[in-house]
Amino acid sequence: MINTHYQTLPDNYLFAAIARKVREFEAGHPGQPVIRMGIGDVTRPLAPAVVEAMREAAAEMGCAETFRGYDDAQGYPFLKEAVAAHYARLGAAAAPDEILISDGAKSDAGNLLDIFSPDCVALIPDPVYPVYVDTNRMDGRAVRFMDATPDNGFLPMPDASAQADIIYLCSPNNPTGAAYNRDQLAAWVAYARERGAVILFDAAYEAFAGEAGIPRSIYEIEGARECAIEVGSLSKMAGFTGVRCGWTLVPPELVRDGVSLRQMWLRRQNTKFNGVSYITQRGAAAALSPEGLAQCRENIDYYRENARLIAGTMDALGIAYTGGRNSPYIWLECPGGDSWAFFDRLLERAQVVGTPGAGFGQNGEGFFRLSSFGTHENTRKAMRRFRELGAGG
Amino acid sequence: MINTHYQTLPDNYLFAAIARKVREFEAGHPGQPVIRMGIGDVTRPLAPAVVEAMREAAAEMGCAETFRGYDDAQGYPFLKEAVAAHYARLGAAAAPDEILISDGAKSDAGNLLDIFSPDCVALIPDPVYPVYVDTNRMDGRAVRFMDATPDNGFLPMPDASAQADIIYLCSPNNPTGAAYNRDQLAAWVAYARERGAVILFDAAYEAFAGEAGIPRSIYEIEGARECAIEVGSLSKMAGFTGVRCGWTLVPPELVRDGVSLRQMWLRRQNTKFNGVSYITQRGAAAALSPEGLAQCRENIDYYRENARLIAGTMDALGIAYTGGRNSPYIWLECPGGDSWAFFDRLLERAQVVGTPGAGFGQNGEGFFRLSSFGTHENTRKAMRRFRELGAGG
């Protein structure tokens, strides 16, 4: 009667395990406040333009003349147009009606799998955001891993011998902070087109991609519209982790087995989803307005300053790492090797919480993720303690 | 590569087909405003307590000290406790941690199927809210229908010979407006327990159940905690169709194949969902506060007045119907028989939009759904036109 594939899932979700360890430490050490650089949650408040737009929208909902019920179009035109304008700024043409608004990238990345057969094969980097793997396993779908290691700069490239129907690419990457350049993404697009595979491109961290030659959307690559679905999010770009808004773009050119995947996704969402709060959508549109973008940019720059501080500390200690430049994450080689042991040591000796690489897959062992989403003060304090521990951790 | 079950779905979603017909009529008759009594969307503005709570919450999100990121608990305690208090008022004990907060009943009703095997059998009333059927077909799950007809007052009762793993009950019902009494629901609970089946109880319309002996929650029935999942919603109760908030309660007593369904649902949501906006949750909690409940009750009473007006018109015309007492819907026997023909006639001659029963399943043919969610003025005007058409439509 039950979906038995759930029994193949690992017992504990990574961040739940971390939260439990931190709770236990705090209970045992009441005088030692812990600095959280683990989970990828933002801390800066919402931009004033966003708050104002949401407050106004809430007031509109309180008046009969301006009240809004169901949004039966999977997103209001004002927000779809704002997202389309975002793509236009990146040099990636997108029509508003290709964009379906959602409550965030995590929902969409999971729910998108509904439109694929459980018999296809998912190609997923290792290490990886665990939900890509778990959502496929929940459907009983076969998962093949591609190695992301220091040898390839944590950026696996196509392997002609690998089987793949659905290819997960996240760039800038969570957890490694590595980011594909234009030529690398073009190679993936060529590979997917040749195979008839579909790329699921997770662009959640695009706002951190600042260097020239690092695409912020897969659609900056020619030919991507025939082979790629992109999931976008306001979580990092505008601090919406607690507001919940994102989108998925499925170009009409994307046809498999003679069927438009855009039509399938629209059908999925019309049947199992009822849209996003009008208030949230007004906030999201404000975040993508010129005023909102400038305010959100200040927050991104704030986190970038933290990332520079962390990277500088690693440089000073001679610890190898990736990320921190086009990404809020610093992915470092674990002093001592064992990532959960390093987690425990860092928590106990420095009261700093990071994320053990082992939680992101086999190839994550030996690595550790630090996030730049804290305050300057906490980041500085954590890095001071890190230095005191020394390169040996 | 694609999920081929999607190709078994009917081409058009009911409300999309209606919207198209209305658009076409309006384009051809610019001077004739249409009164919408079709889709089940509310029109009354949000309660002042809800608006105020959401405006405050938005302001909190704009300050570093009160900003909130991810809600990693599938709902804040303040809201889960408010929902638990709601159940306590109904005489149905529920612990806060049994309740997972979501973006609405439609999402939950669809997503819950993830935890069931595609090999089980879904037992679904006919007529029915179409998404129960479509969501099962998307998984390739077998659907058996149970007849809801005038003979059983549109309230099908257990049939010992029928196969059923998942049983859909919606009471007060969409589309028929019929509501099970305590004894009837107790018979369903006994049947499900005996079979090891699971009842998915859709309580979206519970706020309209006003008569004594009509349960507002399946958990008012003894033994339901071992066999029923309940989906609740603020859409009708508090006018949240455009705000999006609901919940699903899976009691820990509900175990199948040796596995806790509550644990499976929690896992599903932790993996494919990232919670509901803090702002929305504050609004929902305000709707469930004493002040909010009183304000929401005024809106429900407003719609009830419309329902009485519609029912009175049907009485005067000698048209048979159910609903209108414990439900915002009036389900009437179509003058003329053919429900789409009646839809067209009503639109053309009276400029009133309803929902043809045929859209809700085979047994819906010959019936027509009118909703009481409009304004008094429009409802009165529509009923005047209805009377002018006469009992023959």
PDB file of N, CA, C and O in Angstrom, chain A residues 187-225:
ATOM      1  N   ALA A 187      29.359  22.692 -23.474  1.00  0.00           N
ATOM      2  CA  ALA A 187      29.639  21.264 -23.678  1.00  0.00           C
ATOM      3  C   ALA A 187      28.499  20.416 -23.114  1.00  0.00           C
ATOM      4  O   ALA A 187      28.103  19.404 -23.701  1.00  0.00           O
ATOM      5  N   TRP A 188      27.951  20.819 -21.982  1.00  0.00           N
ATOM      6  CA  TRP A 188      26.809  20.095 -21.406  1.00  0.00           C
ATOM      7  C   TRP A 188      25.576  20.202 -22.292  1.00  0.00           C
ATOM      8  O   TRP A 188      24.832  19.235 -22.482  1.00  0.00           O
ATOM      9  N   VAL A 189      25.343  21.395 -22.813  1.00  0.00           N
ATOM     10  CA  VAL A 189      24.175  21.581 -23.692  1.00  0.00           C
ATOM     11  C   VAL A 189      24.313  20.706 -24.936  1.00  0.00           C
ATOM     12  O   VAL A 189      23.361  20.028 -25.347  1.00  0.00           O
ATOM     13  N   ALA A 190      25.512  20.677 -25.505  1.00  0.00           N
ATOM     14  CA  ALA A 190      25.734  19.848 -26.703  1.00  0.00           C
ATOM     15  C   ALA A 190      25.488  18.371 -26.380  1.00  0.00           C
ATOM     16  O   ALA A 190      24.843  17.648 -27.143  1.00  0.00           O
ATOM     17  N   TYR A 191      25.992  17.941 -25.246  1.00  0.00           N
ATOM     18  CA  TYR A 191      25.845  16.540 -24.816  1.00  0.00           C
ATOM     19  C   TYR A 191      24.370  16.184 -24.617  1.00  0.00           C
ATOM     20  O   TYR A 191      23.882  15.146 -25.096  1.00  0.00           O
ATOM     21  N   ALA A 192      23.638  17.063 -23.926  1.00  0.00           N
ATOM     22  CA  ALA A 192      22.219  16.795 -23.658  1.00  0.00           C
ATOM     23  C   ALA A 192      21.427  16.741 -24.963  1.00  0.00           C
ATOM     24  O   ALA A 192      20.569  15.870 -25.148  1.00  0.00           O
ATOM     25  N   ARG A 193      21.729  17.642 -25.866  1.00  0.00           N
ATOM     26  CA  ARG A 193      21.005  17.662 -27.150  1.00  0.00           C
ATOM     27  C   ARG A 193      21.273  16.398 -27.946  1.00  0.00           C
ATOM     28  O   ARG A 193      20.364  15.813 -28.532  1.00  0.00           O
ATOM     29  N   GLU A 194      22.521  15.993 -27.948  1.00  0.00           N
ATOM     30  CA  GLU A 194      22.906  14.796 -28.695  1.00  0.00           C
ATOM     31  C   GLU A 194      22.194  13.556 -28.147  1.00  0.00           C
ATOM     32  O   GLU A 194      21.759  12.687 -28.900  1.00  0.00           O
ATOM     33  N   ARG A 195      22.054  13.482 -26.835  1.00  0.00           N
ATOM     34  CA  ARG A 195      21.450  12.333 -26.165  1.00  0.00           C
ATOM     35  C   ARG A 195      19.942  12.390 -26.078  1.00  0.00           C
ATOM     36  O   ARG A 195      19.310  11.433 -25.661  1.00  0.00           O
ATOM     37  N   GLY A 196      19.380  13.586 -26.290  1.00  0.00           N
ATOM     38  CA  GLY A 196      17.962  13.762 -25.984  1.00  0.00           C
ATOM     39  C   GLY A 196      17.709  13.845 -24.490  1.00  0.00           C
ATOM     40  O   GLY A 196      16.575  13.679 -24.030  1.00  0.00           O
ATOM     41  N   ALA A 197      18.747  14.093 -23.714  1.00  0.00           N
ATOM     42  CA  ALA A 197      18.580  14.227 -22.261  1.00  0.00           C
ATOM     43  C   ALA A 197      18.038  15.620 -21.917  1.00  0.00           C
ATOM     44  O   ALA A 197      18.040  16.526 -22.756  1.00  0.00           O
ATOM     45  N   VAL A 198      17.571  15.770 -20.685  1.00  0.00           N
ATOM     46  CA  VAL A 198      17.076  17.059 -20.211  1.00  0.00           C
ATOM     47  C   VAL A 198      17.946  17.512 -19.053  1.00  0.00           C
ATOM     48  O   VAL A 198      18.168  16.757 -18.097  1.00  0.00           O
ATOM     49  N   ILE A 199      18.452  18.740 -19.148  1.00  0.00           N
ATOM     50  CA  ILE A 199      19.220  19.327 -18.048  1.00  0.00           C
ATOM     51  C   ILE A 199      18.252  20.023 -17.086  1.00  0.00           C
ATOM     52  O   ILE A 199      17.422  20.819 -17.517  1.00  0.00           O
ATOM     53  N   LEU A 200      18.322  19.673 -15.797  1.00  0.00           N
ATOM     54  CA  LEU A 200      17.625  20.471 -14.782  1.00  0.00           C
ATOM     55  C   LEU A 200      18.656  21.427 -14.210  1.00  0.00           C
ATOM     56  O   LEU A 200      19.562  21.008 -13.482  1.00  0.00           O
ATOM     57  N   PHE A 201      18.539  22.681 -14.574  1.00  0.00           N
ATOM     58  CA  PHE A 201      19.544  23.665 -14.163  1.00  0.00           C
ATOM     59  C   PHE A 201      19.031  24.445 -12.957  1.00  0.00           C
ATOM     60  O   PHE A 201      18.033  25.158 -13.036  1.00  0.00           O
ATOM     61  N   ASP A 202      19.729  24.289 -11.849  1.00  0.00           N
ATOM     62  CA  ASP A 202      19.362  24.963 -10.613  1.00  0.00           C
ATOM     63  C   ASP A 202      20.179  26.248 -10.513  1.00  0.00           C
ATOM     64  O   ASP A 202      21.390  26.216 -10.280  1.00  0.00           O
ATOM     65  N   ALA A 203      19.477  27.375 -10.704  1.00  0.00           N
ATOM     66  CA  ALA A 203      20.149  28.676 -10.740  1.00  0.00           C
ATOM     67  C   ALA A 203      19.976  29.441  -9.434  1.00  0.00           C
ATOM     68  O   ALA A 203      20.095  30.666  -9.402  1.00  0.00           O
ATOM     69  N   ALA A 204      19.742  28.726  -8.343  1.00  0.00           N
ATOM     70  CA  ALA A 204      19.414  29.383  -7.074  1.00  0.00           C
ATOM     71  C   ALA A 204      20.498  30.359  -6.608  1.00  0.00           C
ATOM     72  O   ALA A 204      20.206  31.315  -5.900  1.00  0.00           O
ATOM     73  N   TYR A 205      21.747  30.105  -7.020  1.00  0.00           N
ATOM     74  CA  TYR A 205      22.853  30.939  -6.515  1.00  0.00           C
ATOM     75  C   TYR A 205      23.373  31.925  -7.543  1.00  0.00           C
ATOM     76  O   TYR A 205      24.462  32.459  -7.393  1.00  0.00           O
ATOM     77  N   GLU A 206      22.592  32.158  -8.604  1.00  0.00           N
ATOM     78  CA  GLU A 206      23.093  32.970  -9.717  1.00  0.00           C
ATOM     79  C   GLU A 206      23.479  34.388  -9.295  1.00  0.00           C
ATOM     80  O   GLU A 206      24.391  34.970  -9.875  1.00  0.00           O
ATOM     81  N   ALA A 207      22.816  34.923  -8.266  1.00  0.00           N
ATOM     82  CA  ALA A 207      23.117  36.304  -7.875  1.00  0.00           C
ATOM     83  C   ALA A 207      24.559  36.459  -7.396  1.00  0.00           C
ATOM     84  O   ALA A 207      25.099  37.564  -7.390  1.00  0.00           O
ATOM     85  N   PHE A 208      25.184  35.345  -7.019  1.00  0.00           N
ATOM     86  CA  PHE A 208      26.561  35.410  -6.535  1.00  0.00           C
ATOM     87  C   PHE A 208      27.595  35.262  -7.654  1.00  0.00           C
ATOM     88  O   PHE A 208      28.789  35.431  -7.422  1.00  0.00           O
ATOM     89  N   ALA A 209      27.140  34.922  -8.856  1.00  0.00           N
ATOM     90  CA  ALA A 209      28.054  34.770  -9.987  1.00  0.00           C
ATOM     91  C   ALA A 209      28.430  36.150 -10.498  1.00  0.00           C
ATOM     92  O   ALA A 209      27.632  36.801 -11.156  1.00  0.00           O
ATOM     93  N   GLY A 210      29.589  36.593 -10.148  1.00  0.00           N
ATOM     94  CA  GLY A 210      29.962  37.960 -10.490  1.00  0.00           C
ATOM     95  C   GLY A 210      31.052  38.067 -11.541  1.00  0.00           C
ATOM     96  O   GLY A 210      31.217  39.098 -12.179  1.00  0.00           O
ATOM     97  N   GLU A 211      31.798  36.997 -11.748  1.00  0.00           N
ATOM     98  CA  GLU A 211      32.951  37.102 -12.646  1.00  0.00           C
ATOM     99  C   GLU A 211      32.540  36.968 -14.109  1.00  0.00           C
ATOM    100  O   GLU A 211      31.586  36.264 -14.436  1.00  0.00           O
ATOM    101  N   ALA A 212      33.314  37.617 -14.959  1.00  0.00           N
ATOM    102  CA  ALA A 212      33.047  37.550 -16.403  1.00  0.00           C
ATOM    103  C   ALA A 212      33.196  36.103 -16.862  1.00  0.00           C
ATOM    104  O   ALA A 212      34.040  35.359 -16.369  1.00  0.00           O
ATOM    105  N   GLY A 213      32.331  35.701 -17.786  1.00  0.00           N
ATOM    106  CA  GLY A 213      32.453  34.362 -18.360  1.00  0.00           C
ATOM    107  C   GLY A 213      31.751  33.288 -17.563  1.00  0.00           C
ATOM    108  O   GLY A 213      31.753  32.117 -17.944  1.00  0.00           O
ATOM    109  N   ILE A 214      31.139  33.671 -16.427  1.00  0.00           N
ATOM    110  CA  ILE A 214      30.362  32.712 -15.617  1.00  0.00           C
ATOM    111  C   ILE A 214      28.875  32.982 -15.864  1.00  0.00           C
ATOM    112  O   ILE A 214      28.331  33.966 -15.358  1.00  0.00           O
ATOM    113  N   PRO A 215      28.199  32.113 -16.627  1.00  0.00           N
ATOM    114  CA  PRO A 215      26.777  32.358 -16.919  1.00  0.00           C
ATOM    115  C   PRO A 215      25.938  32.298 -15.647  1.00  0.00           C
ATOM    116  O   PRO A 215      26.223  31.533 -14.726  1.00  0.00           O
ATOM    117  N   ARG A 216      24.883  33.092 -15.641  1.00  0.00           N
ATOM    118  CA  ARG A 216      23.946  33.086 -14.515  1.00  0.00           C
ATOM    119  C   ARG A 216      22.673  32.336 -14.876  1.00  0.00           C
ATOM    120  O   ARG A 216      21.828  32.100 -14.021  1.00  0.00           O
ATOM    121  N   SER A 217      22.539  32.012 -16.146  1.00  0.00           N
ATOM    122  CA  SER A 217      21.397  31.211 -16.592  1.00  0.00           C
ATOM    123  C   SER A 217      21.885  30.253 -17.665  1.00  0.00           C
ATOM    124  O   SER A 217      22.747  30.600 -18.478  1.00  0.00           O
ATOM    125  N   ILE A 218      21.323  29.055 -17.688  1.00  0.00           N
ATOM    126  CA  ILE A 218      21.678  28.090 -18.737  1.00  0.00           C
ATOM    127  C   ILE A 218      21.260  28.625 -20.108  1.00  0.00           C
ATOM    128  O   ILE A 218      21.868  28.282 -21.121  1.00  0.00           O
ATOM    129  N   TYR A 219      20.271  29.519 -20.109  1.00  0.00           N
ATOM    130  CA  TYR A 219      19.780  30.029 -21.391  1.00  0.00           C
ATOM    131  C   TYR A 219      20.705  31.076 -22.007  1.00  0.00           C
ATOM    132  O   TYR A 219      20.442  31.565 -23.095  1.00  0.00           O
ATOM    133  N   GLU A 220      21.782  31.407 -21.307  1.00  0.00           N
ATOM    134  CA  GLU A 220      22.821  32.211 -21.953  1.00  0.00           C
ATOM    135  C   GLU A 220      23.565  31.376 -22.995  1.00  0.00           C
ATOM    136  O   GLU A 220      24.321  31.916 -23.798  1.00  0.00           O
ATOM    137  N   ILE A 221      23.361  30.055 -22.951  1.00  0.00           N
ATOM    138  CA  ILE A 221      24.048  29.150 -23.880  1.00  0.00           C
ATOM    139  C   ILE A 221      23.132  28.833 -25.061  1.00  0.00           C
ATOM    140  O   ILE A 221      21.977  28.441 -24.858  1.00  0.00           O
ATOM    141  N   GLU A 222      23.649  28.972 -26.261  1.00  0.00           N
ATOM    142  CA  GLU A 222      22.839  28.693 -27.448  1.00  0.00           C
ATOM    143  C   GLU A 222      22.431  27.222 -27.462  1.00  0.00           C
ATOM    144  O   GLU A 222      23.241  26.342 -27.164  1.00  0.00           O
ATOM    145  N   GLY A 223      21.179  26.991 -27.793  1.00  0.00           N
ATOM    146  CA  GLY A 223      20.695  25.611 -27.885  1.00  0.00           C
ATOM    147  C   GLY A 223      20.109  25.084 -26.591  1.00  0.00           C
ATOM    148  O   GLY A 223      19.510  24.001 -26.574  1.00  0.00           O
ATOM    149  N   ALA A 224      20.255  25.837 -25.495  1.00  0.00           N
ATOM    150  CA  ALA A 224      19.769  25.346 -24.196  1.00  0.00           C
ATOM    151  C   ALA A 224      18.251  25.241 -24.166  1.00  0.00           C
ATOM    152  O   ALA A 224      17.698  24.405 -23.436  1.00  0.00           O
ATOM    153  N   ARG A 225      17.583  26.061 -24.944  1.00  0.00           N
ATOM    154  CA  ARG A 225      16.114  26.034 -24.909  1.00  0.00           C
ATOM    155  C   ARG A 225      15.547  24.711 -25.417  1.00  0.00           C
ATOM    156  O   ARG A 225      14.411  24.376 -25.126  1.00  0.00           O
TER     157      ARG A 225
END
